Amino acid sequence: MEPMILDMLLKAGLGLIILGMVLNIAGLLTWVERKQSALMQDRIGANRAAIFGFTALGLLHGIADAVKMFTKEDCMPKGAHRFIFNLAPAISVAFAMAAFAAIPFGNTLTLFSRTINLQVAELDAALLFVLAAMSIAVYGVILAGFSSNSNYAVLGGMRAASQMLSYEMSMGLSILGLVLLNDTMNLQEMVRAQGGTWLGFIPRWGVFTQPLAFLVFTTAVLAETKRAPFDLPEGESEIIGYFVEYSGMKFGMFLLTDFIETVLAACLVSVFFFGGWQIPGLHATGFHFPWGTTIPLPPLAVSLLGVAAMMTKVVFFNWLFMALRWTLPRFRYDQLMHLGWKILLPASIANVLVTAAWVAWRG
Amino acid sequence: MAANVKVLKRRELTWWENTFLPSIYAGLVITSRHFFGNLAIHISHVFGLRKKERGSTTYQYPEEKRPLAHRYRTRHRLMKRDSGETRCVACMLCETICPAHCIAIVAKEHPDPDIEKMPASFDIDLGKCVYCGFCVEVCPEDAIRMDTGRLDIAAYSRGGMILNFDHLMNPELPVLDPAKPVAR
Ligand code: SF4
Ligand code: SF4
């Protein structure tokens, strides 16, 4: 009985740490978004919010935003469905965060002769869980659009619904190849299967086994985050989108969902295609270089290095997604549908078929 | 006879270009070059290096003013004689030519018999002024100029935007002046 309670407490603690980390990264992303776009466009970026004259490079703008959103008037349009209207942002943000439970942030960590798996929920069907959570998060968007009693919001909700439908299909299919190859749906196992190297220097990462799936998945998951170039549900320049009637912190929740989903997308891409917490050449006992040198490391250091590697990859992909978001113009709606149904979907199906044939031939 | 028409065919995109990947890559290269270039300049500034280069093309307005072109038209001022009084002889030419009808002059007799008149009051409503510079061009006495370089023109009311004789004679006076009566 005793160890079980301890285990539960450990998992709860881990969950809290990951939740805090994700929320902090999402908050920091508001700063990254401002500053990165500014540097890309030869500007300085937000730098005025200050406490006692300290601006901290504009970092305080995130706090100023939060204060503003919490103190703003919370309005609801006449004729809106009160219950669903209030529920929608909560669904969005809650399920986007729930998906992190299945993400492995590191290998097992051994502390005081106790082995902790650095994945909150050790689900065998973690992959399905993540996909399901992301899909339910979309419900928040659609419900927000339909419950607002506003034509613009309905348009945004409809756009979101059709966009998500077209892209989730290719997203699920593109991952199927990896499932076939690695013979598992557990994300932790999937990361473990990506350890080791070919010829001593090419890491066995998913991006090398499934390059097409990588492209399809990255595109689809970017569409899932609803940010440019796939920001049609938001359509800031013409319909404002599904959250047009929201104000205050309820709007803030939708904004937060966007950033959380960006982090989630970065996590998923690193886990599926870039070996999660794997560092090429790092084994359970330390570094083994192809030319024979070894640097022995204690297990604790190996685990922590793994977590650091995962974080580095997540930060890199967040940077990349931001760069994409500020580089590419928005798709036209027919181009979006064309890309989803006529390019990504056939590509992912072909990918699955080829992979299946290869797996069957290999036996 | 058919006209000499040159048909320009739009080039079809190749399969590879149709995947958008080359253009996405090219775009990322451009934006990343700006990003890392500016980042390097900002970091160098922290260490006191590369002070001559700017990491941005924008001006941080209240602290940093944009350099104005030599002939840039800004807030008006009235020129002075050696004695310190205005050069304006209240000929009304500027009031007449002003396309925005924003100059209002009331003339009075000048004590010096050699000078015909002088303004008793001289108001320019900057809320209406279109900064065309006609008033400067038309003035026979070179009494009015728009070379103060002041752009910080703001007021809490429309009436507050009116420059009076004092403001025109002393270009350093702010428009947004709490002591200035608010005309309604
Ligand atoms: S600049 Fe043009 S609009 Fe302004 S006061 Fe002079 S003449 Fe009138
Ligand atoms: S044109 Fe010159 S001299 Fe004549 S009223 Fe205007 S400022 Fe005075």
XYZ file of C-alpha atoms and ligand atoms in Angstrom:
563
model
C 0.000 0.000 0.000
C 2.700 2.469 1.027
C 4.753 2.461 -2.203
C 1.671 2.921 -4.303
C 0.708 6.129 -2.549
C 4.288 7.318 -2.903
C 4.194 6.504 -6.590
C 1.006 8.440 -6.997
C 2.479 11.416 -5.167
C 5.584 11.249 -7.348
C 3.495 11.199 -10.494
C 1.371 14.055 -9.228
C 4.522 16.040 -8.515
C 5.882 15.260 -11.944
C 2.589 16.296 -13.479
C 2.694 19.597 -11.614
C 6.266 20.249 -12.705
C 5.422 19.566 -16.331
C 2.260 21.663 -16.132
C 4.193 24.569 -14.667
C 6.899 24.171 -17.254
C 4.467 24.090 -20.148
C 2.549 27.114 -18.893
C 5.780 29.011 -18.411
C 7.038 28.171 -21.862
C 3.676 29.196 -23.292
C 3.869 32.480 -21.392
C 7.410 33.070 -22.550
C 6.315 32.380 -26.100
C 4.300 35.612 -26.042
C 7.602 37.367 -25.462
C 9.415 35.243 -28.032
C 6.730 35.963 -30.560
C 7.035 39.717 -30.087
C 10.802 39.832 -29.997
C 11.494 37.282 -32.690
C 9.121 38.910 -35.132
C 10.640 42.275 -34.278
C 14.175 41.119 -34.972
C 13.091 39.452 -38.182
C 11.522 42.713 -39.329
C 14.371 44.979 -38.178
C 12.404 46.348 -35.253
C 13.045 46.400 -31.504
C 9.804 44.927 -30.250
C 7.754 45.579 -27.142
C 10.073 47.143 -24.568
C 8.028 49.645 -22.575
C 6.421 47.668 -19.728
C 8.567 48.367 -16.699
C 8.603 47.819 -12.969
C 10.631 50.539 -11.229
C 12.309 51.300 -14.516
C 13.392 47.728 -15.196
C 12.071 46.491 -18.485
C 13.896 43.114 -18.533
C 14.072 43.184 -22.332
C 10.316 43.414 -22.587
C 9.702 40.240 -20.605
C 7.261 42.092 -18.370
C 4.829 42.564 -21.240
C 3.576 39.036 -20.666
C 2.736 39.937 -17.080
C 1.143 43.182 -18.209
C -0.986 41.166 -20.642
C -2.122 38.832 -17.888
C -3.015 41.739 -15.596
C -4.924 43.390 -18.418
C -6.856 40.258 -19.289
C -7.805 39.462 -15.726
C -9.058 42.966 -15.034
C -10.990 43.430 -18.264
C -14.733 43.359 -18.375
C -16.054 39.932 -19.217
C -18.851 40.375 -21.729
C -21.167 37.886 -23.333
C -23.184 38.745 -26.421
C -26.954 38.755 -26.232
C -28.418 35.447 -27.352
C -25.243 33.470 -26.797
C -25.568 30.072 -25.185
C -24.286 30.864 -21.725
C -23.143 27.385 -20.683
C -21.374 26.420 -23.898
C -19.989 29.907 -24.337
C -18.272 29.642 -20.965
C -17.283 26.023 -21.450
C -15.585 26.397 -24.820
C -12.340 28.132 -23.764
C -11.988 25.712 -20.857
C -12.284 22.716 -23.195
C -9.676 24.187 -25.497
C -7.098 24.886 -22.861
C -7.728 21.825 -20.674
C -7.387 19.240 -23.407
C -4.412 20.971 -24.973
C -2.689 20.665 -21.593
C -3.920 17.109 -20.975
C -2.049 15.946 -24.067
C 1.239 16.661 -22.297
C 0.552 13.827 -19.866
C 1.652 11.290 -22.465
C 4.783 13.124 -23.624
C 8.022 11.573 -22.329
C 10.316 14.369 -21.187
C 13.138 11.995 -20.357
C 14.086 8.419 -19.743
C 13.674 6.897 -16.297
C 15.217 8.819 -13.458
C 16.609 6.850 -10.519
C 16.427 8.744 -7.260
C 16.925 7.106 -3.837
C 16.702 3.645 -5.393
C 13.366 4.536 -6.889
C 12.818 4.554 -10.639
C 10.632 7.303 -11.962
C 9.498 7.234 -15.555
C 9.629 10.854 -16.762
C 6.282 10.530 -18.483
C 3.212 11.384 -16.445
C 0.866 8.796 -17.910
C 2.501 5.547 -18.968
C -0.174 4.734 -21.497
C 0.330 1.978 -24.008
C -1.907 3.893 -26.387
C -0.274 7.229 -25.635
C -0.268 8.124 -29.308
C -4.029 7.717 -29.560
C -4.447 9.673 -26.343
C -2.451 12.621 -27.679
C -4.312 12.647 -30.985
C -7.652 12.407 -29.186
C -6.812 15.207 -26.782
C -5.775 17.449 -29.639
C -8.992 16.683 -31.502
C -11.148 17.431 -28.493
C -9.320 20.724 -28.057
C -10.675 21.629 -31.479
C -14.201 21.155 -30.134
C -13.597 24.171 -27.920
C -12.954 26.239 -31.003
C -15.992 24.967 -32.865
C -18.280 25.340 -29.859
C -16.995 28.852 -29.283
C -17.848 29.708 -32.854
C -21.336 28.294 -32.708
C -22.358 29.465 -29.255
C -21.353 33.109 -29.702
C -24.441 34.101 -31.686
C -22.261 36.011 -34.115
C -21.900 35.365 -37.818
C -18.198 36.073 -37.809
C -17.636 33.599 -35.016
C -19.688 30.981 -36.863
C -17.534 31.515 -39.937
C -14.430 31.075 -37.831
C -15.840 27.947 -36.233
C -16.776 26.457 -39.601
C -13.362 27.184 -40.997
C -11.785 25.585 -37.950
C -13.995 22.517 -38.270
C -13.198 21.881 -41.916
C -9.526 22.711 -41.552
C -9.086 20.391 -38.593
C -10.983 17.622 -40.327
C -8.742 17.789 -43.356
C -5.513 17.958 -41.449
C -6.143 15.543 -38.633
C -6.601 12.802 -41.183
C -3.148 13.255 -42.674
C -1.682 13.762 -39.224
C -2.919 10.408 -37.954
C -1.966 8.611 -41.159
C 1.535 10.065 -41.248
C 2.225 8.747 -37.747
C 0.979 5.290 -38.702
C 4.237 4.604 -40.533
C 6.184 5.160 -37.335
C 3.806 2.911 -35.430
C 4.371 0.144 -37.975
C 8.142 0.546 -37.865
C 8.496 0.753 -34.107
C 5.714 -1.678 -33.341
C 4.420 0.440 -30.463
C 2.034 3.265 -29.658
C 3.742 4.099 -26.412
C 5.624 7.330 -26.919
C 8.300 6.359 -24.399
C 8.932 3.099 -26.268
C 8.955 4.999 -29.526
C 11.684 7.282 -28.237
C 13.660 4.301 -26.934
C 13.420 2.655 -30.349
C 15.094 5.736 -31.833
C 18.284 5.226 -29.833
C 21.491 4.082 -31.454
C 22.986 4.982 -34.796
C 23.570 3.688 -38.304
C 27.174 3.537 -39.474
C 28.097 5.030 -36.150
C 27.011 8.599 -36.845
C 23.512 8.804 -38.319
C 21.108 8.710 -35.385
C 18.187 6.320 -35.811
C 15.717 9.202 -35.638
C 12.302 9.112 -37.196
C 13.161 11.939 -39.543
C 15.639 9.632 -41.307
C 13.361 6.596 -41.422
C 10.222 8.537 -42.320
C 11.213 11.834 -43.978
C 7.921 12.163 -45.850
C 5.937 11.538 -42.688
C 7.992 14.261 -41.015
C 6.990 16.831 -43.616
C 3.346 15.796 -43.597
C 3.124 15.662 -39.823
C 4.836 19.015 -39.318
C 2.502 20.670 -41.795
C -0.564 19.066 -40.265
C 0.434 19.860 -36.716
C 1.082 23.481 -37.678
C -2.405 23.577 -39.124
C -3.607 22.154 -35.822
C -2.109 25.072 -33.897
C -4.231 27.450 -36.011
C -1.381 29.898 -36.465
C -0.157 31.467 -39.693
C 0.131 30.224 -42.415
C -2.913 28.222 -41.310
C -4.670 30.914 -39.290
C -7.889 30.894 -41.291
C -10.090 30.105 -38.270
C -8.700 33.237 -36.669
C -8.475 35.295 -39.833
C -7.374 38.380 -37.949
C -7.625 40.590 -40.980
C -11.194 39.861 -41.954
C -13.408 37.843 -39.602
C -11.376 37.867 -36.352
C -12.565 34.319 -36.044
C -14.211 32.066 -33.534
C -13.174 34.164 -30.510
C -14.456 37.477 -31.821
C -17.052 37.728 -29.030
C -14.732 36.744 -26.221
C -13.112 39.211 -23.897
C -10.955 39.213 -20.824
C -9.410 36.005 -19.614
C -11.702 33.820 -21.699
C -10.071 35.301 -24.748
C -6.772 34.898 -22.946
C -7.460 31.186 -22.630
C -7.818 30.847 -26.390
C -4.608 32.780 -26.830
C -2.905 30.536 -24.295
C -4.230 27.462 -26.111
C -2.504 28.644 -29.267
C 0.811 28.877 -27.494
C 0.320 25.623 -25.578
C -0.458 23.873 -28.838
C 2.695 25.313 -30.348
C 4.675 23.807 -27.476
C 2.767 20.556 -27.892
C 3.508 20.500 -31.600
C 7.197 21.074 -30.868
C 7.144 18.228 -28.300
C 5.414 15.847 -30.703
C 7.761 16.582 -33.593
C 10.786 16.038 -31.358
C 9.358 12.840 -29.884
C 8.269 11.300 -33.186
C 11.029 12.421 -35.496
C 13.995 13.708 -33.534
C 14.474 11.067 -30.910
C 12.894 12.883 -27.954
C 15.417 12.755 -25.137
C 17.943 10.705 -27.131
C 21.361 12.224 -27.713
C 23.313 10.487 -30.455
C 26.179 8.617 -28.848
C 24.810 8.820 -25.317
C 24.091 5.403 -23.826
C 22.933 4.357 -20.388
C 26.532 4.321 -19.178
C 27.826 7.475 -20.833
C 29.032 8.752 -24.189
C 30.363 6.216 -26.690
C 31.911 7.891 -29.697
C 32.222 6.026 -33.002
C 36.018 6.230 -32.868
C 36.040 4.315 -29.618
C 36.370 6.986 -26.964
C 34.018 6.658 -24.047
C 33.117 9.131 -21.353
C 31.455 7.253 -18.489
C 28.665 9.172 -16.774
C 26.557 8.350 -13.716
C 22.943 7.342 -14.531
C 21.558 10.506 -12.940
C 23.649 12.692 -15.238
C 22.530 10.649 -18.250
C 18.874 11.124 -17.314
C 19.307 14.853 -16.794
C 21.202 15.215 -20.054
C 18.281 13.488 -21.743
C 15.802 15.964 -20.267
C 18.042 18.811 -21.369
C 18.211 17.355 -24.878
C 14.429 17.129 -25.046
C 14.100 20.711 -23.858
C 16.647 21.884 -26.424
C 14.733 20.209 -29.196
C 11.430 21.658 -27.991
C 12.915 25.145 -27.823
C 14.421 24.749 -31.275
C 11.109 23.681 -32.808
C 9.295 26.491 -31.066
C 11.781 28.846 -32.656
C 11.277 27.204 -36.036
C 7.480 27.381 -35.814
C 7.673 31.048 -34.840
C 10.028 31.699 -37.749
C 7.612 29.929 -40.103
C 4.694 31.854 -38.668
C 6.412 35.182 -39.356
C 7.798 34.170 -42.731
C 4.925 32.608 -44.626
C 1.839 34.405 -45.859
C -1.516 32.869 -45.162
C -2.943 30.230 -47.460
C -6.036 30.960 -49.450
C -8.870 28.720 -48.397
C -8.939 26.624 -51.567
C -5.155 26.250 -51.414
C -5.515 25.059 -47.846
C -8.038 22.420 -48.815
C -5.993 21.502 -51.881
C -2.898 21.015 -49.786
C -4.749 18.993 -47.171
C -6.774 16.642 -49.343
C -4.834 16.411 -52.582
C -1.231 16.528 -51.421
C -0.855 15.641 -47.756
C -3.465 12.898 -47.592
C -2.255 10.919 -50.645
C 1.336 11.435 -49.526
C 0.629 10.046 -46.076
C -1.350 7.106 -47.473
C 1.480 6.275 -49.864
C 3.893 6.552 -46.976
C 1.859 4.107 -44.901
C 1.589 1.634 -47.793
C 5.306 1.715 -48.566
C 6.192 1.360 -44.896
C 3.746 -1.518 -44.469
C 5.202 -3.276 -47.504
C 8.711 -2.783 -46.153
C 7.736 -4.098 -42.713
C 5.997 -7.114 -44.279
C 8.989 -7.837 -46.559
C 11.401 -7.560 -43.649
C 9.173 -10.003 -41.794
C -3.099 42.603 -90.635
C -2.899 41.248 -87.203
C -1.356 43.448 -84.578
C 2.091 42.573 -83.427
C 1.264 40.734 -80.254
C 3.857 39.143 -78.089
C 2.304 36.437 -75.952
C 3.961 36.046 -72.596
C 3.274 32.588 -71.236
C 3.220 32.286 -67.515
C 5.747 29.685 -66.511
C 4.153 26.570 -65.089
C 5.481 25.627 -61.678
C 7.445 22.431 -61.605
C 6.410 19.586 -59.381
C 9.141 20.430 -56.894
C 8.139 24.110 -56.760
C 4.535 23.078 -56.263
C 5.391 21.501 -52.946
C 6.249 25.060 -51.745
C 9.324 23.646 -50.030
C 11.927 25.619 -52.025
C 10.099 28.904 -51.469
C 9.544 28.160 -47.800
C 13.233 27.446 -47.450
C 14.204 30.622 -49.314
C 11.841 32.674 -47.160
C 13.215 31.173 -43.978
C 16.749 31.964 -45.110
C 15.854 35.612 -45.608
C 14.023 36.058 -42.320
C 16.627 34.078 -40.397
C 19.404 36.183 -41.861
C 17.679 39.293 -40.514
C 16.977 37.588 -37.197
C 20.495 36.360 -36.503
C 22.144 39.458 -37.982
C 20.123 41.759 -35.744
C 20.571 39.448 -32.777
C 24.351 39.555 -33.242
C 24.284 43.355 -33.404
C 22.145 43.644 -30.254
C 24.406 41.252 -28.354
C 27.492 43.142 -29.530
C 25.931 46.364 -28.256
C 25.680 44.828 -24.799
C 29.446 44.302 -24.869
C 30.070 47.745 -26.316
C 30.990 46.524 -29.785
C 29.746 47.494 -33.258
C 28.259 50.688 -31.864
C 27.974 52.206 -35.344
C 25.536 49.584 -36.634
C 21.885 49.688 -35.720
C 19.958 46.546 -34.894
C 16.743 48.072 -36.147
C 15.522 50.555 -38.673
C 12.963 52.067 -36.312
C 13.340 55.056 -34.003
C 12.464 54.810 -30.325
C 10.402 57.953 -30.571
C 10.335 60.001 -27.378
C 14.004 59.343 -26.644
C 15.204 59.311 -30.205
C 14.006 61.710 -32.876
C 13.988 60.947 -36.531
C 16.406 63.197 -38.431
C 14.296 65.537 -40.564
C 15.051 66.544 -44.108
C 16.285 70.094 -44.533
C 13.064 71.353 -46.124
C 10.646 69.319 -44.018
C 7.609 71.429 -43.133
C 6.867 71.488 -39.414
C 5.234 73.811 -36.892
C 5.063 77.463 -37.930
C 6.924 80.354 -36.406
C 6.922 84.110 -37.013
C 10.270 85.724 -37.782
C 11.570 88.692 -35.792
C 13.138 91.974 -36.718
C 16.425 93.023 -35.131
C 14.383 94.889 -32.553
C 12.700 91.639 -31.554
C 9.230 92.427 -32.783
C 7.524 90.484 -35.517
C 8.302 90.955 -39.185
C 4.677 90.353 -40.080
C 2.931 93.395 -41.535
C -0.534 91.833 -41.411
C -0.953 91.946 -45.171
C -3.352 88.973 -44.968
C -1.763 87.251 -47.958
C -1.187 84.040 -46.011
C -4.698 84.106 -44.620
C -6.017 84.550 -48.151
C -4.029 81.773 -49.765
C -4.393 79.222 -47.005
C -6.401 76.361 -48.563
C -7.533 75.141 -45.171
C -8.693 78.567 -43.967
C -6.874 78.006 -40.748
C -5.098 81.362 -40.353
C -6.928 84.185 -38.636
C -5.196 87.562 -38.391
C -6.468 90.769 -36.829
C -4.447 93.789 -37.947
C -3.642 96.940 -36.051
C -1.673 100.103 -36.622
C 2.058 99.912 -36.148
C 3.515 102.698 -33.971
C 6.357 103.218 -36.446
C 4.982 105.256 -39.378
C 7.411 103.509 -41.766
C 5.721 100.208 -41.126
C 2.166 99.994 -42.170
C 0.522 97.487 -39.861
C 1.198 94.655 -37.457
C -0.964 91.787 -36.240
C -3.038 92.389 -33.136
C -3.611 88.652 -33.038
C -2.342 85.853 -35.242
C -3.905 82.391 -34.829
C -3.144 79.259 -36.802
C -5.398 76.286 -36.199
C -3.026 73.318 -36.529
C -6.006 71.005 -36.327
C -7.000 72.201 -39.785
C -3.579 73.009 -41.309
C -2.559 70.688 -44.125
C 1.120 71.716 -43.956
C 1.126 72.795 -47.580
C 3.562 75.604 -46.954
C 1.659 78.108 -49.116
C 1.664 80.642 -46.297
C 5.461 80.555 -46.243
C 5.754 80.912 -49.996
C 3.353 83.787 -50.293
C 4.655 85.979 -47.486
C 6.277 89.149 -48.920
C 8.166 89.874 -45.704
C 9.598 86.394 -45.046
C 7.737 86.706 -41.775
C 6.426 83.190 -41.453
C 8.413 79.956 -41.732
C 7.776 76.289 -41.037
C 11.262 75.257 -39.990
C 10.949 74.711 -36.228
C 11.392 70.950 -36.569
C 8.647 70.446 -33.997
C 6.275 67.549 -34.645
C 5.042 66.980 -31.098
C 1.744 68.702 -31.717
C -0.981 67.357 -29.475
C -3.785 68.810 -27.406
C -6.726 67.664 -25.340
C -9.262 69.583 -27.407
C -9.672 71.066 -30.842
C -9.317 74.505 -29.381
C -6.038 73.444 -27.869
C -4.592 72.932 -31.325
C -4.734 76.668 -32.104
C -1.374 78.422 -32.091
C -1.642 82.015 -30.987
C 0.753 84.897 -31.470
C 2.824 83.874 -28.445
C 3.301 80.353 -29.708
C 4.297 81.617 -33.107
C 6.850 84.034 -31.707
C 8.241 81.432 -29.282
C 8.510 78.098 -31.109
C 9.830 76.383 -27.991
C 6.455 76.766 -26.243
C 4.582 73.440 -26.202
C 1.200 73.184 -27.852
C -0.034 70.914 -25.107
C 0.014 73.569 -22.443
C -2.093 73.123 -19.337
C -2.066 76.869 -18.800
C -3.490 77.522 -22.224
C -7.196 78.295 -22.142
C -9.307 75.648 -23.793
C -11.429 77.319 -26.421
C -14.805 75.768 -26.993
S 0.737 75.415 -44.237
Fe -0.921 75.632 -45.717
S -2.710 74.999 -44.533
Fe -1.105 75.366 -43.049
S -1.402 77.476 -42.415
Fe 0.078 77.514 -44.097
S -1.174 77.851 -45.902
Fe -2.564 77.212 -44.291
S 1.852 86.912 -45.513
Fe 3.536 87.318 -44.088
S 3.405 89.441 -43.651
Fe 1.482 88.906 -44.647
S 0.127 88.454 -42.884
Fe 1.051 86.521 -43.485
S 2.856 86.367 -42.187
Fe 2.215 88.497 -42.073
